[in-house]
GROMACS .gro file of C-alpha atoms in nm:
model
  420
    1MET     CA    1   0.493  12.361  -6.820
    2ALA     CA    2   0.390  12.659  -7.030
    3GLN     CA    3   0.110  12.880  -6.903
    4HIS     CA    4  -0.199  12.920  -7.124
    5SER     CA    5  -0.188  13.261  -7.294
    6SER     CA    6  -0.528  13.362  -7.150
    7THR     CA    7  -0.415  13.294  -6.793
    8PRO     CA    8  -0.214  13.574  -6.631
    9PHE     CA    9   0.118  13.489  -6.473
   10PRO     CA   10   0.130  13.585  -6.104
   11LEU     CA   11   0.461  13.755  -6.185
   12VAL     CA   12   0.634  13.851  -6.509
   13ILE     CA   13   0.992  13.980  -6.494
   14VAL     CA   14   1.136  14.157  -6.797
   15GLY     CA   15   1.514  14.127  -6.794
   16SER     CA   16   1.758  13.849  -6.699
   17GLY     CA   17   2.044  14.058  -6.561
   18PRO     CA   18   2.133  14.093  -6.193
   19ALA     CA   19   1.819  14.292  -6.107
   20GLY     CA   20   1.584  14.045  -6.273
   21VAL     CA   21   1.754  13.735  -6.135
   22SER     CA   22   1.776  13.865  -5.778
   23ALA     CA   23   1.411  13.976  -5.802
   24ALA     CA   24   1.307  13.624  -5.902
   25ARG     CA   25   1.502  13.470  -5.614
   26ALA     CA   26   1.366  13.717  -5.357
   27TYR     CA   27   1.010  13.671  -5.483
   28VAL     CA   28   1.030  13.292  -5.450
   29ASP     CA   29   1.206  13.314  -5.112
   30ALA     CA   30   0.932  13.545  -4.982
   31GLY     CA   31   0.661  13.298  -5.083
   32GLY     CA   32   0.523  13.479  -5.385
   33PRO     CA   33   0.269  13.280  -5.589
   34GLY     CA   34   0.391  13.115  -5.908
   35PRO     CA   35   0.463  13.039  -6.177
   36VAL     CA   36   0.700  13.322  -6.266
   37LEU     CA   37   0.783  13.414  -6.625
   38MET     CA   38   1.114  13.583  -6.709
   39LEU     CA   39   1.144  13.743  -7.053
   40THR     CA   40   1.481  13.844  -7.196
   41SER     CA   41   1.621  13.948  -7.531
   42ASP     CA   42   1.950  13.783  -7.434
   43VAL     CA   43   2.017  13.451  -7.606
   44ASP     CA   44   2.212  13.311  -7.309
   45HIS     CA   45   2.106  13.192  -6.967
   46PRO     CA   46   2.160  13.458  -6.695
   47TYR     CA   47   2.533  13.511  -6.638
   48GLU     CA   48   2.785  13.720  -6.447
   49ARG     CA   49   2.875  14.028  -6.649
   50PRO     CA   50   3.168  14.180  -6.451
   51PRO     CA   51   3.423  13.916  -6.565
   52LEU     CA   52   3.364  14.001  -6.933
   53SER     CA   53   3.588  14.310  -6.929
   54LYS     CA   54   3.845  14.148  -6.700
   55GLU     CA   55   3.919  13.775  -6.677
   56VAL     CA   56   3.739  13.684  -7.000
   57LEU     CA   57   3.892  13.959  -7.215
   58ARG     CA   58   4.232  13.904  -7.061
   59GLY     CA   59   4.219  13.539  -7.167
   60MET     CA   60   4.212  13.397  -6.813
   61ALA     CA   61   3.858  13.258  -6.850
   62ALA     CA   62   3.659  13.128  -7.144
   63PRO     CA   63   3.379  13.348  -7.285
   64GLU     CA   64   3.117  13.125  -7.129
   65GLY     CA   65   2.850  13.244  -6.892
   66THR     CA   66   2.873  13.160  -6.522
   67PRO     CA   67   2.547  13.178  -6.322
   68ILE     CA   68   2.479  13.498  -6.131
   69ALA     CA   69   2.607  13.456  -5.774
   70GLY     CA   70   2.680  13.093  -5.863
   71GLU     CA   71   2.315  12.984  -5.865
   72GLU     CA   72   2.066  12.890  -6.135
   73LEU     CA   73   1.714  13.035  -6.141
   74PRO     CA   74   1.479  12.897  -5.874
   75ASP     CA   75   1.230  12.624  -5.953
   76GLY     CA   76   0.904  12.766  -6.082
   77VAL     CA   77   1.070  13.036  -6.296
   78GLU     CA   78   1.022  12.992  -6.671
   79LEU     CA   79   1.290  13.166  -6.879
   80ARG     CA   80   1.216  13.271  -7.235
   81ARG     CA   81   1.536  13.378  -7.410
   82GLY     CA   82   1.575  13.573  -7.731
   83THR     CA   83   1.242  13.748  -7.685
   84THR     CA   84   1.183  14.121  -7.711
   85VAL     CA   85   0.899  14.305  -7.540
   86THR     CA   86   0.775  14.575  -7.776
   87GLY     CA   87   0.485  14.724  -7.586
   88ALA     CA   88   0.274  14.723  -7.272
   89ASP     CA   89  -0.096  14.779  -7.204
   90LEU     CA   90  -0.093  14.837  -6.832
   91ALA     CA   91  -0.469  14.888  -6.823
   92ALA     CA   92  -0.513  14.528  -6.938
   93ARG     CA   93  -0.197  14.409  -6.762
   94THR     CA   94  -0.064  14.273  -7.087
   95LEU     CA   95   0.278  14.281  -7.253
   96ARG     CA   96   0.328  14.247  -7.626
   97VAL     CA   97   0.601  13.994  -7.709
   98GLY     CA   98   0.617  13.969  -8.088
   99GLU     CA   99   0.263  13.880  -8.189
  100GLU     CA  100   0.185  13.709  -7.860
  101PRO     CA  101   0.018  13.885  -7.566
  102VAL     CA  102   0.150  13.792  -7.223
  103ARG     CA  103  -0.075  13.869  -6.928
  104PHE     CA  104   0.045  13.935  -6.575
  105GLU     CA  105  -0.080  14.010  -6.225
  106ARG     CA  106   0.250  14.160  -6.109
  107LEU     CA  107   0.527  14.302  -6.323
  108ILE     CA  108   0.893  14.371  -6.243
  109LEU     CA  109   1.080  14.576  -6.502
  110ALA     CA  110   1.453  14.503  -6.486
  111LEU     CA  111   1.536  14.624  -6.836
  112GLY     CA  112   1.896  14.720  -6.772
  113ALA     CA  113   2.080  14.941  -7.020
  114HIS     CA  114   2.253  14.906  -7.354
  115PRO     CA  115   2.586  15.053  -7.465
  116LYS     CA  116   2.579  15.372  -7.665
  117PRO     CA  117   2.700  15.332  -8.023
  118LEU     CA  118   2.982  15.555  -8.139
  119PRO     CA  119   2.804  15.838  -8.324
  120VAL     CA  120   3.104  15.936  -8.539
  121ALA     CA  121   3.164  15.587  -8.682
  122ASP     CA  122   3.075  15.481  -9.034
  123ASP     CA  123   2.784  15.240  -9.042
  124ASP     CA  124   3.008  14.962  -9.171
  125ALA     CA  125   3.307  15.035  -8.946
  126GLU     CA  126   3.420  14.743  -8.731
  127VAL     CA  127   3.358  14.884  -8.383
  128HIS     CA  128   3.303  14.650  -8.089
  129LEU     CA  129   3.079  14.716  -7.790
  130LEU     CA  130   3.096  14.531  -7.459
  131ARG     CA  131   2.787  14.464  -7.252
  132SER     CA  132   2.665  14.111  -7.322
  133LEU     CA  133   2.822  13.767  -7.338
  134ASP     CA  134   2.765  13.771  -7.713
  135HIS     CA  135   2.961  14.099  -7.735
  136ALA     CA  136   3.240  13.938  -7.532
  137ARG     CA  137   3.261  13.635  -7.759
  138ARG     CA  138   3.306  13.855  -8.064
  139LEU     CA  139   3.555  14.081  -7.889
  140VAL     CA  140   3.765  13.791  -7.760
  141ALA     CA  141   3.767  13.632  -8.105
  142SER     CA  142   3.900  13.956  -8.254
  143ALA     CA  143   4.152  14.004  -7.973
  144GLY     CA  144   4.285  13.655  -8.039
  145HIS     CA  145   4.444  13.761  -8.366
  146ALA     CA  146   4.484  14.137  -8.306
  147ARG     CA  147   4.823  14.299  -8.262
  148SER     CA  148   4.688  14.645  -8.183
  149ALA     CA  149   4.371  14.794  -8.035
  150VAL     CA  150   4.212  15.131  -7.967
  151VAL     CA  151   3.973  15.170  -7.674
  152ILE     CA  152   3.755  15.481  -7.692
  153GLY     CA  153   3.638  15.606  -7.353
  154SER     CA  154   3.793  15.611  -7.004
  155GLY     CA  155   3.500  15.504  -6.792
  156PHE     CA  156   3.543  15.188  -6.591
  157ILE     CA  157   3.456  14.954  -6.877
  158GLY     CA  158   3.705  15.135  -7.100
  159CYS     CA  159   3.981  15.126  -6.836
  160GLU     CA  160   3.919  14.764  -6.743
  161ALA     CA  161   3.908  14.651  -7.105
  162ALA     CA  162   4.218  14.850  -7.206
  163ALA     CA  163   4.421  14.697  -6.922
  164SER     CA  164   4.295  14.349  -7.007
  165LEU     CA  165   4.381  14.382  -7.376
  166ALA     CA  166   4.729  14.514  -7.297
  167LEU     CA  167   4.796  14.240  -7.045
  168ARG     CA  168   4.706  13.974  -7.300
  169GLY     CA  169   4.973  14.117  -7.530
  170VAL     CA  170   4.777  14.350  -7.756
  171ALA     CA  171   4.936  14.694  -7.812
  172THR     CA  172   4.651  14.905  -7.674
  173THR     CA  173   4.581  15.279  -7.695
  174LEU     CA  174   4.315  15.441  -7.476
  175VAL     CA  175   4.163  15.760  -7.618
  176THR     CA  176   3.973  15.999  -7.391
  177PRO     CA  177   3.875  16.369  -7.392
  178ASP     CA  178   3.953  16.386  -7.019
  179GLU     CA  179   4.293  16.494  -6.887
  180VAL     CA  180   4.305  16.174  -6.680
  181PRO     CA  181   4.067  15.875  -6.669
  182GLN     CA  182   3.755  15.920  -6.457
  183GLN     CA  183   3.842  16.280  -6.372
  184LYS     CA  184   3.484  16.408  -6.372
  185ARG     CA  185   3.357  16.139  -6.137
  186LEU     CA  186   3.655  16.067  -5.911
  187GLY     CA  187   3.877  16.375  -5.938
  188ARG     CA  188   4.231  16.444  -6.052
  189GLU     CA  189   4.416  16.248  -5.782
  190ALA     CA  190   4.223  15.927  -5.845
  191GLY     CA  191   4.256  15.978  -6.220
  192ASP     CA  192   4.633  16.008  -6.187
  193ARG     CA  193   4.651  15.676  -6.000
  194ILE     CA  194   4.436  15.501  -6.262
  195ALA     CA  195   4.654  15.646  -6.538
  196GLN     CA  196   4.966  15.508  -6.368
  197TRP     CA  197   4.806  15.163  -6.346
  198LEU     CA  198   4.708  15.169  -6.713
  199ILE     CA  199   5.056  15.275  -6.822
  200GLY     CA  200   5.205  15.006  -6.599
  201ALA     CA  201   4.986  14.748  -6.774
  202GLY     CA  202   5.124  14.863  -7.108
  203VAL     CA  203   4.844  15.094  -7.225
  204GLU     CA  204   4.931  15.406  -7.422
  205LEU     CA  205   4.716  15.698  -7.309
  206ARG     CA  206   4.592  15.965  -7.550
  207THR     CA  207   4.422  16.212  -7.315
  208GLY     CA  208   4.255  16.543  -7.390
  209VAL     CA  209   4.163  16.435  -7.743
  210ARG     CA  210   3.837  16.334  -7.908
  211VAL     CA  211   3.756  16.094  -8.185
  212GLY     CA  212   3.651  16.297  -8.486
  213GLN     CA  213   3.561  16.006  -8.711
  214VAL     CA  214   3.599  15.629  -8.749
  215ARG     CA  215   3.617  15.525  -9.113
  216ALA     CA  216   3.552  15.172  -9.230
  217PRO     CA  217   3.694  14.929  -9.168
  218ARG     CA  218   3.910  15.044  -8.872
  219THR     CA  219   4.066  15.390  -8.911
  220VAL     CA  220   4.038  15.629  -8.617
  221HIS     CA  221   4.080  16.003  -8.683
  222LEU     CA  222   4.149  16.214  -8.372
  223ASP     CA  223   4.076  16.585  -8.343
  224ASP     CA  224   4.446  16.660  -8.283
  225GLY     CA  225   4.521  16.543  -8.638
  226ALA     CA  226   4.650  16.195  -8.549
  227THR     CA  227   4.527  15.887  -8.731
  228LEU     CA  228   4.528  15.536  -8.583
  229ALA     CA  229   4.473  15.213  -8.776
  230PRO     CA  230   4.435  14.934  -8.517
  231ASP     CA  231   4.331  14.574  -8.569
  232LEU     CA  232   4.054  14.615  -8.311
  233ILE     CA  233   3.836  14.906  -8.192
  234LEU     CA  234   3.627  14.901  -7.875
  235ALA     CA  235   3.386  15.187  -7.798
  236ALA     CA  236   3.307  15.230  -7.429
  237VAL     CA  237   3.131  15.567  -7.425
  238GLY     CA  238   2.851  15.501  -7.179
  239VAL     CA  239   2.511  15.334  -7.168
  240GLU     CA  240   2.147  15.425  -7.224
  241PRO     CA  241   1.865  15.293  -7.001
  242GLY     CA  242   1.642  15.040  -7.169
  243GLY     CA  243   1.302  15.192  -7.094
  244GLY     CA  244   1.250  15.384  -7.415
  245TRP     CA  245   0.961  15.167  -7.534
  246LEU     CA  246   0.765  15.264  -7.220
  247GLU     CA  247   0.766  15.640  -7.289
  248ASP     CA  248   0.400  15.628  -7.402
  249SER     CA  249   0.285  15.406  -7.117
  250GLU     CA  250   0.108  15.508  -6.798
  251LEU     CA  251   0.435  15.493  -6.608
  252THR     CA  252   0.618  15.813  -6.518
  253MET     CA  253   0.942  15.834  -6.714
  254HIS     CA  254   1.251  16.054  -6.679
  255GLU     CA  255   1.516  16.043  -6.953
  256GLY     CA  256   1.444  15.681  -7.037
  257ARG     CA  257   1.424  15.568  -6.674
  258ILE     CA  258   1.113  15.458  -6.485
  259VAL     CA  259   1.027  15.669  -6.180
  260ALA     CA  260   0.958  15.467  -5.865
  261ASP     CA  261   0.915  15.517  -5.491
  262GLU     CA  262   1.142  15.396  -5.211
  263HIS     CA  263   0.978  15.052  -5.228
  264LEU     CA  264   1.064  15.046  -5.601
  265ALA     CA  265   0.696  15.055  -5.695
  266ALA     CA  266   0.632  15.240  -6.021
  267ALA     CA  267   0.254  15.178  -6.020
  268PRO     CA  268   0.020  14.942  -5.835
  269GLY     CA  269   0.141  14.595  -5.922
  270VAL     CA  270   0.447  14.723  -6.111
  271TRP     CA  271   0.800  14.742  -5.970
  272VAL     CA  272   1.132  14.845  -6.123
  273ALA     CA  273   1.495  14.759  -6.042
  274GLY     CA  274   1.844  14.820  -6.175
  275ASP     CA  275   1.978  15.055  -6.441
  276VAL     CA  276   1.635  15.146  -6.578
  277ALA     CA  277   1.508  15.277  -6.242
  278ARG     CA  278   1.497  15.634  -6.119
  279ALA     CA  279   1.388  15.540  -5.771
  280HIS     CA  280   1.354  15.745  -5.455
  281HIS     CA  281   1.633  15.647  -5.217
  282ALA     CA  282   1.508  15.609  -4.861
  283VAL     CA  283   1.827  15.739  -4.700
  284ALA     CA  284   1.933  16.004  -4.952
  285GLY     CA  285   1.578  16.139  -4.960
  286ARG     CA  286   1.572  16.192  -5.335
  287PRO     CA  287   1.566  15.999  -5.663
  288ILE     CA  288   1.896  15.837  -5.762
  289PRO     CA  289   1.979  15.660  -6.089
  290VAL     CA  290   2.248  15.392  -6.060
  291GLU     CA  291   2.426  15.176  -6.318
  292HIS     CA  292   2.621  14.931  -6.103
  293TRP     CA  293   2.603  14.552  -6.077
  294GLY     CA  294   2.581  14.534  -5.698
  295ASP     CA  295   2.309  14.798  -5.682
  296ALA     CA  296   2.105  14.606  -5.940
  297LEU     CA  297   2.131  14.293  -5.725
  298GLY     CA  298   2.018  14.483  -5.416
  299MET     CA  299   1.733  14.661  -5.590
  300GLY     CA  300   1.613  14.333  -5.738
  301GLU     CA  301   1.592  14.184  -5.389
  302VAL     CA  302   1.377  14.476  -5.272
  303ALA     CA  303   1.146  14.463  -5.575
  304GLY     CA  304   1.104  14.085  -5.565
  305HIS     CA  305   1.034  14.077  -5.192
  306ASN     CA  306   0.778  14.359  -5.215
  307ALA     CA  307   0.605  14.200  -5.514
  308ALA     CA  308   0.564  13.876  -5.317
  309ARG     CA  309   0.421  14.057  -5.014
  310THR     CA  310   0.169  14.261  -5.215
  311GLU     CA  311  -0.184  14.161  -5.310
  312VAL     CA  312  -0.285  14.308  -5.643
  313GLY     CA  313  -0.623  14.376  -5.799
  314VAL     CA  314  -0.672  14.231  -6.146
  315PRO     CA  315  -0.875  14.415  -6.416
  316GLY     CA  316  -1.199  14.232  -6.474
  317GLY     CA  317  -1.440  14.456  -6.660
  318ALA     CA  318  -1.472  14.703  -6.945
  319GLY     CA  319  -1.519  14.987  -6.703
  320GLN     CA  320  -1.178  14.929  -6.544
  321ALA     CA  321  -0.972  15.151  -6.769
  322SER     CA  322  -0.638  15.177  -6.598
  323VAL     CA  323  -0.409  14.959  -6.393
  324LEU     CA  324  -0.337  15.269  -6.186
  325ALA     CA  325  -0.696  15.254  -6.062
  326HIS     CA  326  -0.656  14.905  -5.915
  327ALA     CA  327  -0.553  14.836  -5.562
  328ALA     CA  328  -0.218  14.694  -5.468
  329THR     CA  329  -0.219  14.636  -5.096
  330ALA     CA  330   0.041  14.520  -4.850
  331ASP     CA  331   0.124  14.554  -4.484
  332PRO     CA  332   0.369  14.847  -4.485
  333GLU     CA  333   0.571  14.675  -4.215
  334SER     CA  334   0.633  14.380  -4.448
  335LEU     CA  335   0.776  14.591  -4.731
  336ARG     CA  336   1.142  14.671  -4.781
  337ARG     CA  337   1.287  15.008  -4.877
  338TRP     CA  338   1.577  15.079  -5.109
  339GLU     CA  339   1.832  15.214  -4.862
  340ALA     CA  340   2.176  15.068  -4.944
  341VAL     CA  341   2.443  15.324  -5.033
  342PRO     CA  342   2.516  15.296  -5.408
  343GLY     CA  343   2.864  15.178  -5.503
  344PHE     CA  344   3.078  14.952  -5.715
  345TRP     CA  345   3.410  14.769  -5.739
  346SER     CA  346   3.633  14.796  -6.044
  347THR     CA  347   3.944  14.589  -6.122
  348ILE     CA  348   4.190  14.760  -6.359
  349GLY     CA  349   4.467  14.513  -6.435
  350GLU     CA  350   4.591  14.401  -6.094
  351HIS     CA  351   4.428  14.684  -5.898
  352THR     CA  352   4.079  14.680  -5.744
  353LEU     CA  353   3.904  15.006  -5.652
  354LYS     CA  354   3.602  15.022  -5.424
  355HIS     CA  355   3.370  15.321  -5.445
  356ALA     CA  356   3.054  15.426  -5.260
  357ALA     CA  357   2.882  15.761  -5.312
  358TRP     CA  358   2.553  15.937  -5.365
  359GLY     CA  359   2.667  16.009  -5.718
  360ASP     CA  360   2.594  16.381  -5.750
  361GLY     CA  361   2.944  16.520  -5.717
  362HIS     CA  362   3.149  16.664  -5.433
  363GLU     CA  363   3.306  16.988  -5.317
  364GLN     CA  364   3.639  16.852  -5.192
  365ALA     CA  365   3.843  16.533  -5.228
  366ARG     CA  366   4.107  16.448  -4.968
  367MET     CA  367   4.366  16.176  -5.030
  368VAL     CA  368   4.491  15.967  -4.737
  369GLU     CA  369   4.780  15.732  -4.809
  370ARG     CA  370   4.763  15.381  -4.665
  371THR     CA  371   5.024  15.106  -4.654
  372GLY     CA  372   5.009  14.967  -5.006
  373GLY     CA  373   4.696  15.165  -5.085
  374PHE     CA  374   4.500  15.487  -5.039
  375THR     CA  375   4.162  15.634  -4.951
  376LEU     CA  376   3.991  15.934  -5.105
  377TRP     CA  377   3.728  16.103  -4.891
  378TYR     CA  378   3.474  16.311  -5.086
  379THR     CA  379   3.288  16.579  -4.891
  380ASP     CA  380   3.024  16.844  -4.958
  381ALA     CA  381   3.026  17.213  -4.865
  382GLN     CA  382   2.932  17.124  -4.504
  383ASP     CA  383   3.225  16.877  -4.482
  384ARG     CA  384   2.986  16.580  -4.478
  385VAL     CA  385   3.107  16.264  -4.648
  386VAL     CA  386   2.927  16.208  -4.978
  387GLY     CA  387   3.160  15.944  -5.118
  388VAL     CA  388   3.462  15.724  -5.054
  389LEU     CA  389   3.710  15.558  -5.288
  390THR     CA  390   3.960  15.302  -5.161
  391TYR     CA  391   4.244  15.087  -5.285
  392ASN     CA  392   4.371  14.822  -5.043
  393ALA     CA  393   4.192  14.998  -4.756
  394ASP     CA  394   3.885  14.785  -4.684
  395GLU     CA  395   3.831  14.921  -4.334
  396ASP     CA  396   3.804  15.273  -4.475
  397TYR     CA  397   3.561  15.148  -4.740
  398GLU     CA  398   3.327  14.993  -4.484
  399ARG     CA  399   3.349  15.296  -4.258
  400GLY     CA  400   3.302  15.526  -4.556
  401ARG     CA  401   2.973  15.358  -4.644
  402GLU     CA  402   2.853  15.423  -4.289
  403LEU     CA  403   2.959  15.788  -4.304
  404VAL     CA  404   2.789  15.842  -4.640
  405ALA     CA  405   2.468  15.684  -4.511
  406GLY     CA  406   2.480  15.888  -4.189
  407ARG     CA  407   2.571  16.216  -4.359
  408ASP     CA  408   2.859  16.242  -4.113
  409ALA     CA  409   3.184  16.433  -4.132
  410VAL     CA  410   3.501  16.229  -4.179
  411GLY     CA  411   3.589  16.245  -3.809
  412GLU     CA  412   3.243  16.131  -3.699
  413GLY     CA  413   3.066  15.797  -3.694
  414ARG     CA  414   3.109  15.533  -3.425
  415GLY     CA  415   3.308  15.788  -3.224
  416ARG     CA  416   3.624  15.713  -3.421
  417PRO     CA  417   3.890  15.977  -3.477
  418ASP     CA  418   3.956  16.146  -3.808
  419PRO     CA  419   4.142  15.882  -4.018
  420ALA     CA  420   4.380  16.142  -4.158
   0.00000   0.00000   0.00000
């Protein structure tokens, strides 16, 4: 049953990705008052996004959405699809959705991110992006009759998609300015392994080159003088956080992200989760932006739980000028902190990498070979573990997460010996 427009929703969630969905579930599980309204610009019901660049693009699964974590939204959550929030008046606790105001008592912003367009492409060039189920449908339709493809960018979406296209029989070229894929984040040794996997899947690598221009309909000019004319072009050159429309709000913003504390509170009665957050990490002791599916799920759980356990003051008079002036109270012992070590899994063809790290670089990377796999230990100047990357070495991955969280050296933690 629809809520009357003059009656505030106890909770409004903006975003239907992993952060928004897990926030809704945690809020309901923690006994938060309802009903809950979820607003999303997506036209589809909430769905798992990781398979889009892998099983779906490879042709092993249909481009149809599967529910996040296999579950539909809880009872009491109203989903409004295909809606775009264009503004917020936090003083009045009101969102602007088209011409309709939507009032709220609590607000969770799980805005996610959107893929960056390719800046050197003609406006009418046929360049695919891959973030949403709608993107995937279009990409799969093009891949179905394509003989050749160019993937621009060697981040994990680019590597996953290139391997998937090649394995479905499309002659695929990956173009990247890096010497090896993921060199800046994971280092040369990891990049070499990823390059071997891509080549083994049938991908041609063009490394150390940039795209100078993409002319309509599908001509790619590289800065080394080469010209490619594929049937399909996919740009995977990064994402931008979705909080731009909040820059003039009362929230504190940093490069398009919403600043929040370790409880993921951005203001009294307002929480944030997922890609759009620049939240203070309770263990790292500093703000950390993350762009990974699992982290969005975890942050959503924290935000939803804390929203349910918090009583909020509601503006009621003309003299109450700002939402920041209203109380939001909770028993501190009942609140959760964001304290999980950030990380992600990535499947490139037949190979699955697992990575956990604080995300601000490393001083040294040490490779340890395992039977059928490997582990890379990333350490800082004091030889403390700041990240771990594994392939077929799950015990190292679990231990690595503990060492990262504990700021331990590789040979420390649980009294175990140095794994090398």
